[in-house]
Short mmCIF file of C-alpha atoms in Angstrom, two decimals:
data_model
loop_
_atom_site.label_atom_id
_atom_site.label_comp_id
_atom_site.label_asym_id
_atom_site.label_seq_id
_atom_site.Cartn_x
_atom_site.Cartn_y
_atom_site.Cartn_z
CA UNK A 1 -13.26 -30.33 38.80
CA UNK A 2 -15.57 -33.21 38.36
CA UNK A 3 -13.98 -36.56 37.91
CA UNK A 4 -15.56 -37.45 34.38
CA UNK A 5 -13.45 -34.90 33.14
CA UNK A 6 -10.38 -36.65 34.03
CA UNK A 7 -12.39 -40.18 32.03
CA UNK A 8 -12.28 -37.54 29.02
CA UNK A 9 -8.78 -36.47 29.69
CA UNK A 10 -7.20 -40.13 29.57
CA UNK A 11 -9.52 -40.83 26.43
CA UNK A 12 -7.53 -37.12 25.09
CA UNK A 13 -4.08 -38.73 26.09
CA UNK A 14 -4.77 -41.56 24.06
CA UNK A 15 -6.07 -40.16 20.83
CA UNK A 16 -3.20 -37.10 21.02
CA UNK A 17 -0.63 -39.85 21.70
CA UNK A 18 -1.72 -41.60 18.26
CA UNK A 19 -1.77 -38.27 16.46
CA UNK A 20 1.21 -37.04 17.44
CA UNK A 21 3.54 -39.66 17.69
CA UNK A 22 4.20 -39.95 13.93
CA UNK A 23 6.39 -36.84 13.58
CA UNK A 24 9.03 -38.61 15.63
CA UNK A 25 8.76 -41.27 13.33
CA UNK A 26 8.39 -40.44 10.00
CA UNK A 27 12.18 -41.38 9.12
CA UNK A 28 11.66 -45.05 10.31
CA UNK A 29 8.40 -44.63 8.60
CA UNK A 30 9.41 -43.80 5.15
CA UNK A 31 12.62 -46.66 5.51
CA UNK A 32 10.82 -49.30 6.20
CA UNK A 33 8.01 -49.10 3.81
CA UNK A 34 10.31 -48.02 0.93
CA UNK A 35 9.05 -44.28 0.44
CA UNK A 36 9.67 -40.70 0.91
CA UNK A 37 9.98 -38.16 3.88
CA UNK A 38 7.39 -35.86 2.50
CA UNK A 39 5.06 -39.07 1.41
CA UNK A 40 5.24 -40.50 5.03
CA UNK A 41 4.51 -36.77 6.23
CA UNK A 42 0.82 -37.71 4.34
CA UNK A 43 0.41 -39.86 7.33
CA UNK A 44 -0.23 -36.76 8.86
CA UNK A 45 -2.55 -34.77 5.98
CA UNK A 46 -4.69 -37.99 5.94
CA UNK A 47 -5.09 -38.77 9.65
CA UNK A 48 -5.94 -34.41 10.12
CA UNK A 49 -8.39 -35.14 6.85
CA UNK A 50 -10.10 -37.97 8.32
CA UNK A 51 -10.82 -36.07 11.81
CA UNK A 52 -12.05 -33.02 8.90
CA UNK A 53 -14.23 -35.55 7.30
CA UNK A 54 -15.51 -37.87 10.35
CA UNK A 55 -15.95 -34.84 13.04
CA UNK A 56 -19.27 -33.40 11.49
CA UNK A 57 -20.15 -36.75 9.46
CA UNK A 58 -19.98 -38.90 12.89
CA UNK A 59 -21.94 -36.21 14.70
CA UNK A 60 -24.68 -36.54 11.78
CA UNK A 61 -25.11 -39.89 12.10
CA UNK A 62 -25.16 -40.33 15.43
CA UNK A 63 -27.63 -38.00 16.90
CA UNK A 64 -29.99 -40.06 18.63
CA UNK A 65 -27.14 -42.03 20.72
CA UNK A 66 -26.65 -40.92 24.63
CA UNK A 67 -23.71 -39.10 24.67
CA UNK A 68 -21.69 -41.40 26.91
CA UNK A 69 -22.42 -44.43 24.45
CA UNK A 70 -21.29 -42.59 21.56
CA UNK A 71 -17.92 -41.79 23.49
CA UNK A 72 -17.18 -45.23 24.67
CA UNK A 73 -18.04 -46.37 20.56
CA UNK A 74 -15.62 -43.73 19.66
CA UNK A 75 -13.27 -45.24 21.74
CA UNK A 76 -13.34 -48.89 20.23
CA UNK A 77 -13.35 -47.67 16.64
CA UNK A 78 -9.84 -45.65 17.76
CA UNK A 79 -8.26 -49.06 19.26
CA UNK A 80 -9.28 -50.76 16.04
CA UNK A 81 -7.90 -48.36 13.90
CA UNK A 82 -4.54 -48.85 15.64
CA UNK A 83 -4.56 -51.97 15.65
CA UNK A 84 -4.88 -52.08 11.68
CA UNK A 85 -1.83 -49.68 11.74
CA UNK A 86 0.41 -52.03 14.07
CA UNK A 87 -0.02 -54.78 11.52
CA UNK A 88 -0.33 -52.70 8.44
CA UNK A 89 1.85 -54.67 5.61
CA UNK A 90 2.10 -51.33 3.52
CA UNK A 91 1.90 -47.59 3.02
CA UNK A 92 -1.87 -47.62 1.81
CA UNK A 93 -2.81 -50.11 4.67
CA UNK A 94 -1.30 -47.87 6.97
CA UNK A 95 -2.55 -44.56 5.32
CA UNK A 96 -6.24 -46.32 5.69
CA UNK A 97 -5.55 -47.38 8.98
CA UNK A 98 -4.45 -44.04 10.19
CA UNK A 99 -7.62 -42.80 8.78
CA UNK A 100 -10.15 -44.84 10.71
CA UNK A 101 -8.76 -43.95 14.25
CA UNK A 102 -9.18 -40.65 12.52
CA UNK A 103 -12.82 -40.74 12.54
CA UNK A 104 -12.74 -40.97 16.41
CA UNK A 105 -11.26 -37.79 17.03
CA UNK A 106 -12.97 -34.85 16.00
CA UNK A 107 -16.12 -36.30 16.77
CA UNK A 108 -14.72 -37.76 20.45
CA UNK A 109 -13.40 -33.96 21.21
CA UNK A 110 -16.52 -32.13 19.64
CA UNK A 111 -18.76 -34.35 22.17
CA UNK A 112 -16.65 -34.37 25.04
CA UNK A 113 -16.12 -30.17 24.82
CA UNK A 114 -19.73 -30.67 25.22
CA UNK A 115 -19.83 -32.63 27.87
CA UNK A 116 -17.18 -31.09 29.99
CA UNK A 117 -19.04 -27.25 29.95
CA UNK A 118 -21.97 -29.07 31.08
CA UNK A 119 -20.43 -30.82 34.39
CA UNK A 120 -18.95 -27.30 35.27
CA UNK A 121 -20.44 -23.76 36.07
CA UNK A 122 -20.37 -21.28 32.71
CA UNK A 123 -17.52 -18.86 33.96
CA UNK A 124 -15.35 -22.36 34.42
CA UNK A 125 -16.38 -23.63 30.91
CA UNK A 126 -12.74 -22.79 28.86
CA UNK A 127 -11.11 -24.13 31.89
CA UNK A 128 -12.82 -26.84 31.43
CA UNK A 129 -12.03 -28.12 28.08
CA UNK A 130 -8.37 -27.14 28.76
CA UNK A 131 -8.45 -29.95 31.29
CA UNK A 132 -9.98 -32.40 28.55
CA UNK A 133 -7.20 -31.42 26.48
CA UNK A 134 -4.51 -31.62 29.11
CA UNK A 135 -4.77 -35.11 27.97
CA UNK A 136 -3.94 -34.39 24.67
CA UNK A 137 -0.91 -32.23 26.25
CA UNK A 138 0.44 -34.66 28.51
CA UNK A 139 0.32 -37.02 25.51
CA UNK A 140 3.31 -34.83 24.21
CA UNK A 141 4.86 -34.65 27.76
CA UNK A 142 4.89 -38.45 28.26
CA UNK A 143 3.36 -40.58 25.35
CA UNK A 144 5.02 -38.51 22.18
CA UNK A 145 8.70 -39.07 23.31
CA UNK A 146 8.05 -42.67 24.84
CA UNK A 147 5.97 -43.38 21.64
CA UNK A 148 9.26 -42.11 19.59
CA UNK A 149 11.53 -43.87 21.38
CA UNK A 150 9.48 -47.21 21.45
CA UNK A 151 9.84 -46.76 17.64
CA UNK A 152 13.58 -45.56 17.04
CA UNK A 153 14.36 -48.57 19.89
CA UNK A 154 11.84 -51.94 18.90
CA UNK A 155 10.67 -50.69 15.30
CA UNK A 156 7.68 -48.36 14.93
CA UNK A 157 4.65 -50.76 14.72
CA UNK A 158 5.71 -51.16 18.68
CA UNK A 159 4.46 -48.28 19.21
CA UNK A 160 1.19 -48.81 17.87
CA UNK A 161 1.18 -51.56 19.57
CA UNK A 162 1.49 -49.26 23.03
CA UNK A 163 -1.07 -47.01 21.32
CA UNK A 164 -3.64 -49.57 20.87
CA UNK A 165 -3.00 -50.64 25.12
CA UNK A 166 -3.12 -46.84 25.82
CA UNK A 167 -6.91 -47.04 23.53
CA UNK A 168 -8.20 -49.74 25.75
CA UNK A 169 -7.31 -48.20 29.00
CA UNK A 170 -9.34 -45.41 28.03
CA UNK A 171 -12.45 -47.08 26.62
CA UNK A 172 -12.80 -48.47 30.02
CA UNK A 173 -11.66 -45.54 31.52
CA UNK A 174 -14.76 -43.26 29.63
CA UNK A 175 -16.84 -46.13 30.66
CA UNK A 176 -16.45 -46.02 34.46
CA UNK A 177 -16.14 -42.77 34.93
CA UNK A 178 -18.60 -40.63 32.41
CA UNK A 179 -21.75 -40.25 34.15
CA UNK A 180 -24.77 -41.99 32.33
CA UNK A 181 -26.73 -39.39 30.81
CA UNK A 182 -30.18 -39.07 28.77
CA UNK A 183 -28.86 -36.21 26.72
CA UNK A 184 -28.98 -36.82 23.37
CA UNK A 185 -27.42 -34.73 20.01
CA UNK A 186 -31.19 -34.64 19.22
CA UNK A 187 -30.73 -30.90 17.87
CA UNK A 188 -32.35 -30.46 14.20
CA UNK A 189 -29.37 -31.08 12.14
CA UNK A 190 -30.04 -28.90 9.11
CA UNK A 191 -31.02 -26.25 12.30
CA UNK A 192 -27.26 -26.49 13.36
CA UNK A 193 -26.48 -26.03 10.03
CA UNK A 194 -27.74 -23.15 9.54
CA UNK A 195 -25.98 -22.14 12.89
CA UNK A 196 -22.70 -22.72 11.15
CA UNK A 197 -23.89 -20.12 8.10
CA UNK A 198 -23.57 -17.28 10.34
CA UNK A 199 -20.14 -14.96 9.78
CA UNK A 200 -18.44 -14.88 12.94
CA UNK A 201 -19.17 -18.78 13.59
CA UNK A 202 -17.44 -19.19 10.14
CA UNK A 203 -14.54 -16.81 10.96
CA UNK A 204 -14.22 -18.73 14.14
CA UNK A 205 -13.78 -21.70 12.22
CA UNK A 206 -11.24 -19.87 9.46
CA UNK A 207 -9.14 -18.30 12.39
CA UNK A 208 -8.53 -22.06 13.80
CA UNK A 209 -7.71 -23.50 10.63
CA UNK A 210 -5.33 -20.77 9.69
CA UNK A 211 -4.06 -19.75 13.06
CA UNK A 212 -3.03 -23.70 14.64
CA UNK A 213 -2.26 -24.97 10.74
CA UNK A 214 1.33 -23.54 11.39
CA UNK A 215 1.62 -25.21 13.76
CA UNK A 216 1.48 -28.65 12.03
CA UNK A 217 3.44 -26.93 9.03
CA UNK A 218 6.30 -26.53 11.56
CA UNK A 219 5.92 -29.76 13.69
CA UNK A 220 5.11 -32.26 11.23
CA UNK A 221 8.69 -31.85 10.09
CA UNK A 222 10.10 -31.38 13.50
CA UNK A 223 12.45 -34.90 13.73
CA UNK A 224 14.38 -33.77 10.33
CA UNK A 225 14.64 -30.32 11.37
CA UNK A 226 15.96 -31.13 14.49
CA UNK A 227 18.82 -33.75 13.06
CA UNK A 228 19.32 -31.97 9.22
CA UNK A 229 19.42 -28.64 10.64
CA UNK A 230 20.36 -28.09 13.89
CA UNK A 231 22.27 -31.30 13.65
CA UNK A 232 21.43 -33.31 16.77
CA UNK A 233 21.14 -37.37 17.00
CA UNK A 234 18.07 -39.01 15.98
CA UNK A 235 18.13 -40.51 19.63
CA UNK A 236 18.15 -36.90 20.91
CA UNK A 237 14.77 -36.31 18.98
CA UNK A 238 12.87 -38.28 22.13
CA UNK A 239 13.92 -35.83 24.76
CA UNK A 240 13.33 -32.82 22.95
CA UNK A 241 9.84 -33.80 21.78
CA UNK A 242 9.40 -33.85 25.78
CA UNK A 243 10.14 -30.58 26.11
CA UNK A 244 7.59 -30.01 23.16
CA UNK A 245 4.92 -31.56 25.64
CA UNK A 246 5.87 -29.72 28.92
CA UNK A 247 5.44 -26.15 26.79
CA UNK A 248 2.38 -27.66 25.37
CA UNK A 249 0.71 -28.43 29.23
CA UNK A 250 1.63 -25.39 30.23
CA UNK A 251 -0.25 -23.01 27.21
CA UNK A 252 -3.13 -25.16 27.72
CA UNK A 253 -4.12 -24.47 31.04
CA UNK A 254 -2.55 -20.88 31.05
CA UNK A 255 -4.82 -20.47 27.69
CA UNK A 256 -7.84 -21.82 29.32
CA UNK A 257 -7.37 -19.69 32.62
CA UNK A 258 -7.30 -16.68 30.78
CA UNK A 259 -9.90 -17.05 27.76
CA UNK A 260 -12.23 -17.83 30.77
CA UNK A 261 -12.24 -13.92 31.34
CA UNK A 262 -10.51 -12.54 28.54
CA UNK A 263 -11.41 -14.47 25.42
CA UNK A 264 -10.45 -12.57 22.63
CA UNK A 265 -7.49 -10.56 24.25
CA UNK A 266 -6.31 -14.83 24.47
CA UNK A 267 -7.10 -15.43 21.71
CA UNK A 268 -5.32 -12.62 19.54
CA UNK A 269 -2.40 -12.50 22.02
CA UNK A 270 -1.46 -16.40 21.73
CA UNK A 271 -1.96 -16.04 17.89
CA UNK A 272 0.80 -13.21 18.01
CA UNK A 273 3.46 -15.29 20.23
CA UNK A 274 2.21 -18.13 17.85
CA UNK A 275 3.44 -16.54 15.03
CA UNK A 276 6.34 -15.31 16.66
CA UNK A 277 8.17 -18.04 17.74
CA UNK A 278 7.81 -19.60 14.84
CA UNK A 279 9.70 -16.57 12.70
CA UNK A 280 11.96 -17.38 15.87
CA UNK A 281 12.43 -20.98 15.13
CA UNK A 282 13.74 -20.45 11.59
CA UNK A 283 16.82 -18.64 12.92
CA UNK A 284 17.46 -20.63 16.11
CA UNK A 285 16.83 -24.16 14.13
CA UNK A 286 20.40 -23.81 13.58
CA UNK A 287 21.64 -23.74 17.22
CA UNK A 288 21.40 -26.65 19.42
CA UNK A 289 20.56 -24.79 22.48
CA UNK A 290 18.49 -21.71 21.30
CA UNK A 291 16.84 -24.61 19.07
CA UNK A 292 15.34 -27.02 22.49
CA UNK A 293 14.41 -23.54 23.87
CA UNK A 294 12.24 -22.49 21.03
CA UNK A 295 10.88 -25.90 20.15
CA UNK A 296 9.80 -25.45 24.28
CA UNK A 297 8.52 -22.29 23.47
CA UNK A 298 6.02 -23.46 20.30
CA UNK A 299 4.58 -26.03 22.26
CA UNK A 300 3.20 -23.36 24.87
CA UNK A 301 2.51 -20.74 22.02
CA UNK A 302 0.99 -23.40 20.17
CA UNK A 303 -1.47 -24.72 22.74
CA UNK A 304 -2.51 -21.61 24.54
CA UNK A 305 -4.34 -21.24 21.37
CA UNK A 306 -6.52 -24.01 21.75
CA UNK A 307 -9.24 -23.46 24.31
CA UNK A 308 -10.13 -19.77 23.22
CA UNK A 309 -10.27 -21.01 19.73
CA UNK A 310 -12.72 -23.71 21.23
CA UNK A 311 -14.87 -21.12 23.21
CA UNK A 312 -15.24 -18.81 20.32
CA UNK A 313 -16.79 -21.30 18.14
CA UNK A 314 -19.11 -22.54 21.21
CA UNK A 315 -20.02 -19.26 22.09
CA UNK A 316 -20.68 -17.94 18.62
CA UNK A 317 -22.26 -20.99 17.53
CA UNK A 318 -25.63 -20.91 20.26
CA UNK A 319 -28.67 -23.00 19.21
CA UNK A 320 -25.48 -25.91 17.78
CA UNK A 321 -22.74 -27.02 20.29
CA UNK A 322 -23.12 -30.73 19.08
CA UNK A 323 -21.98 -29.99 15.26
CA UNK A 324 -20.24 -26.68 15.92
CA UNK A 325 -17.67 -27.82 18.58
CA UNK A 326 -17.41 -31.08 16.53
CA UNK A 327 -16.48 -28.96 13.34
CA UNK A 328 -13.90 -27.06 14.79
CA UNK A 329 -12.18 -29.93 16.38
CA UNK A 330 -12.57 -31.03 12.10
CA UNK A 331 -11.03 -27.17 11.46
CA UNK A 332 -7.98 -27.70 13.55
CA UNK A 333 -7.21 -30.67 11.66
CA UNK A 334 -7.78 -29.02 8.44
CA UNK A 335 -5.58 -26.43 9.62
CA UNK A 336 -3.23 -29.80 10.67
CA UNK A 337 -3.43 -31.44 7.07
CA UNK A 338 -2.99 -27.72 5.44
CA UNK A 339 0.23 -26.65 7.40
CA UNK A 340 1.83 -30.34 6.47
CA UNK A 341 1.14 -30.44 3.03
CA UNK A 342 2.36 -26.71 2.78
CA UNK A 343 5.66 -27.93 4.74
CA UNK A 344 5.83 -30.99 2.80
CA UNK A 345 5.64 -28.36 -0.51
CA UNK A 346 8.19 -26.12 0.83
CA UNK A 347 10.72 -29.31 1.23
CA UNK A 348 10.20 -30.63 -2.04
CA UNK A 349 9.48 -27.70 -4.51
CA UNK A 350 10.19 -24.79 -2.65
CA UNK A 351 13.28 -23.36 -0.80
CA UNK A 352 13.76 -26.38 1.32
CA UNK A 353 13.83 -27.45 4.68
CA UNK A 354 15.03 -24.57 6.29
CA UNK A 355 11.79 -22.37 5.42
CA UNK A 356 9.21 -24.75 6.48
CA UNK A 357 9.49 -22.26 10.34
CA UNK A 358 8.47 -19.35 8.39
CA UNK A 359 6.18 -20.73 5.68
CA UNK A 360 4.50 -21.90 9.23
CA UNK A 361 4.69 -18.30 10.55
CA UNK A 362 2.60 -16.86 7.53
CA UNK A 363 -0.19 -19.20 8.21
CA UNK A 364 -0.50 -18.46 11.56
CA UNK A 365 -0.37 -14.57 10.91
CA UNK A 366 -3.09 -15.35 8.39
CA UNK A 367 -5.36 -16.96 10.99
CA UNK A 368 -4.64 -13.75 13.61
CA UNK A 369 -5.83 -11.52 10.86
CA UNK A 370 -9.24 -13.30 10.63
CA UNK A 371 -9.30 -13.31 14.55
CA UNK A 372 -8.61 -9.07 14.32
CA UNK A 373 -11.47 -8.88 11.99
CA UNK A 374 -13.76 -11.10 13.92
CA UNK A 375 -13.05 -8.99 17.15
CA UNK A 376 -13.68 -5.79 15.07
CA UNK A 377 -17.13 -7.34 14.17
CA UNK A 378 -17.63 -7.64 17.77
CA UNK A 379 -16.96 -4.62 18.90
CA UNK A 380 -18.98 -2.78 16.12
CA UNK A 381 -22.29 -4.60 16.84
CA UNK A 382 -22.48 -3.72 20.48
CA UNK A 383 -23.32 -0.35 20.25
CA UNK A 384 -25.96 -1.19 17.76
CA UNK A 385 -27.25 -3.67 20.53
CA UNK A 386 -27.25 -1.06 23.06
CA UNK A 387 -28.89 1.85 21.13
CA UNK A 388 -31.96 -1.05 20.46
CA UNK A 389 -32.09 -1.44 23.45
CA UNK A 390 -31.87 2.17 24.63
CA UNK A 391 -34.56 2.67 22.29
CA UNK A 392 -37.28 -0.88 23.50
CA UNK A 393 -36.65 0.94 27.20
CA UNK A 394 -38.54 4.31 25.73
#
């Protein structure tokens, strides 16, 4: 694999590191700025809002920018925007904070999806982008559970701190390494539009909103699970979270190996384990061991998901990879900011704690059913294809 992919994968570790990191440390979170668990879980809803908002805005207003310059930009906005959280006095500094390194993901993972099919040949292309986003993997394996316990250990705007130094290493990182390029996002904007009107690009982007938002409806709450429920340490929160990570390296590449022959059978199989370890989690939540096997378990399910929900969109959305690989990265983070406000729901005006697994569950079965109908679509339009074509050849 080309090197520049690696540049993109670092710049992934960094801004997956950021995103992640606050679900370890929501309790330390909602002490020290005086507020609640479920209000500190916004932290998550608005950073997965701002990527919703920024992905396709960004790519608007950038178009005429090489695509290497507007990567290295999007880096320096994300080390600012962590900055402002590390010395955030309060909960809406923060919050706004948390939103402007926001505005550097979707748009940095639409682009560099971009990027990385083009430095590779088309039957490599999901593999790929699961390399880009082995970054955002490892960032569970090693930066997650350091971030945490950075936190727990030296107080959580430490680890901010950390993130910012992570930010800068990859700014120079994408700068060294990304080959300079002419290629513009010089595509006719309300052209891509119109791209994103047609009904399986939309289903694409409805399956990865509801299929990965339980995902974040589950993990979001993951530290208070893990010590309210199952009834380990807050210390023991780091490790586990590691485990997390390893599951989550592993579904990546394993998702992007196979959606590079197989898409949808990936894509509709990893929904169904999805959705099935999560039902699993709500029972073995309450078992110490059974509960760091599962939570190893979603982090595979979870990301073997990712790159065939990327491809789809790509391959559905021809004539607009710029703004339609931009917008899903912006639908997963919907799908992010939906599953934690439904979590954050179920803990304060619903069941409770205990349910959030299989309120999860139920949003990921809804996203599978969009991805059955989809792949039904599919399947009915090429015979029509291949009687037109039948009938051009007499």
């Amino acid at each position: 694999m080309p090197i520049a992919l690696w540049a993109l994968a670092i710049s992934a570790f960094a801004i997956g590191t950021t995103e992640f990191v606050i679900m370890g440390l929501l309790p330390e979170v909602a002490a020290n700025l005086g507020t609640t668990l479920s209000s500190a879980g916004l932290l998550v809803t608005g950073y997965a809002l701002g990527v919703f908002v920024g992905a396709p805005l960004v790519t608007a207003t950038t178009g005429k920018l090489p695509r290497k310059t507007l990567l290295v930009s999007l880096m320096v906005l994300f080390v600012i925007g962590n900055v402002g959280c590390a010395i955030a006095p309060d909960y809406t500094t923060l919050m706004i904070s948390r939103i402007i390194a926001s505005f550097s993901h979707g748009a940095f993972f639409g682009v560099g999806s971009v990027v990385a099919t083009g430095l590779v040949a088309k039957e490599k292309q999901a593999s790929a982008i699961a390399l880009m986003f082995t970054g955002l993997t490892v960032a569970n394996v090693l930066g997650v559970p350091f971030g945490t316990w950075l936190g727990q250990a030296y107080g959580w705007r430490s680890t901010f701190w950390a993130v910012s130094a992570i930010g800068v290493v990859a700014l120079l990182a994408t700068a060294w390494l990304v080959p300079r390029s002419d290629d513009k996002q010089d595509a006719d904007f309300s052209s891509e539009l119109r791209v994103l009107g047609r009904p399986q690009v939309l289903l694409g982007l409805l399956m990865t909103v509801l299929g990965f938002g339980g995902v974040f409806a589950a993990f979001t709450y993951i530290a208070p699970i893990l010590t309210d429920i199952t009834g380990f340490q807050p210390g023991a929160v780091s490790p586990i979270l590691l485990l997390f990570g390893v599951g989550l390296v592993g579904g990546n590449l394993l998702g992007g190996k196979f959606a590079d022959k197989y898409l949808m059978p990936t894509l509709v199989v990893s929904l169904v384990l999805l959705a099935g370890v999560l039902v699993l989690f709500s029972f073995t939540s309450h078992y110490k061991l059974a509960a760091v096997i599962t939570v190893g378990l979603l982090g595979a399910a979870a990301f073997a998901t990712v790159p065939p929900l990327q491809m789809r969109v790509l391959e559905k959305a021809t004539g607009a990879p710029n703004l339609a690989s931009s917008v899903n990265i912006a639908a997963f983070n919907l799908g992010n900011a939906l599953g934690a406000w439904l979590g954050g729901v179920t803990i304060d005006h619903g069941p409770g704690l205990h349910s959030v697994s299989m309120v999860a569950a139920l949003i990921t079965a809804g996203g599978l059913v969009v991805a059955l109908i989809s792949w039904k679509l599919d399947r009915k339009a090429v015979p029509a294809v291949s009687l037109k074509t039948a009938n051009e050849a007499c």
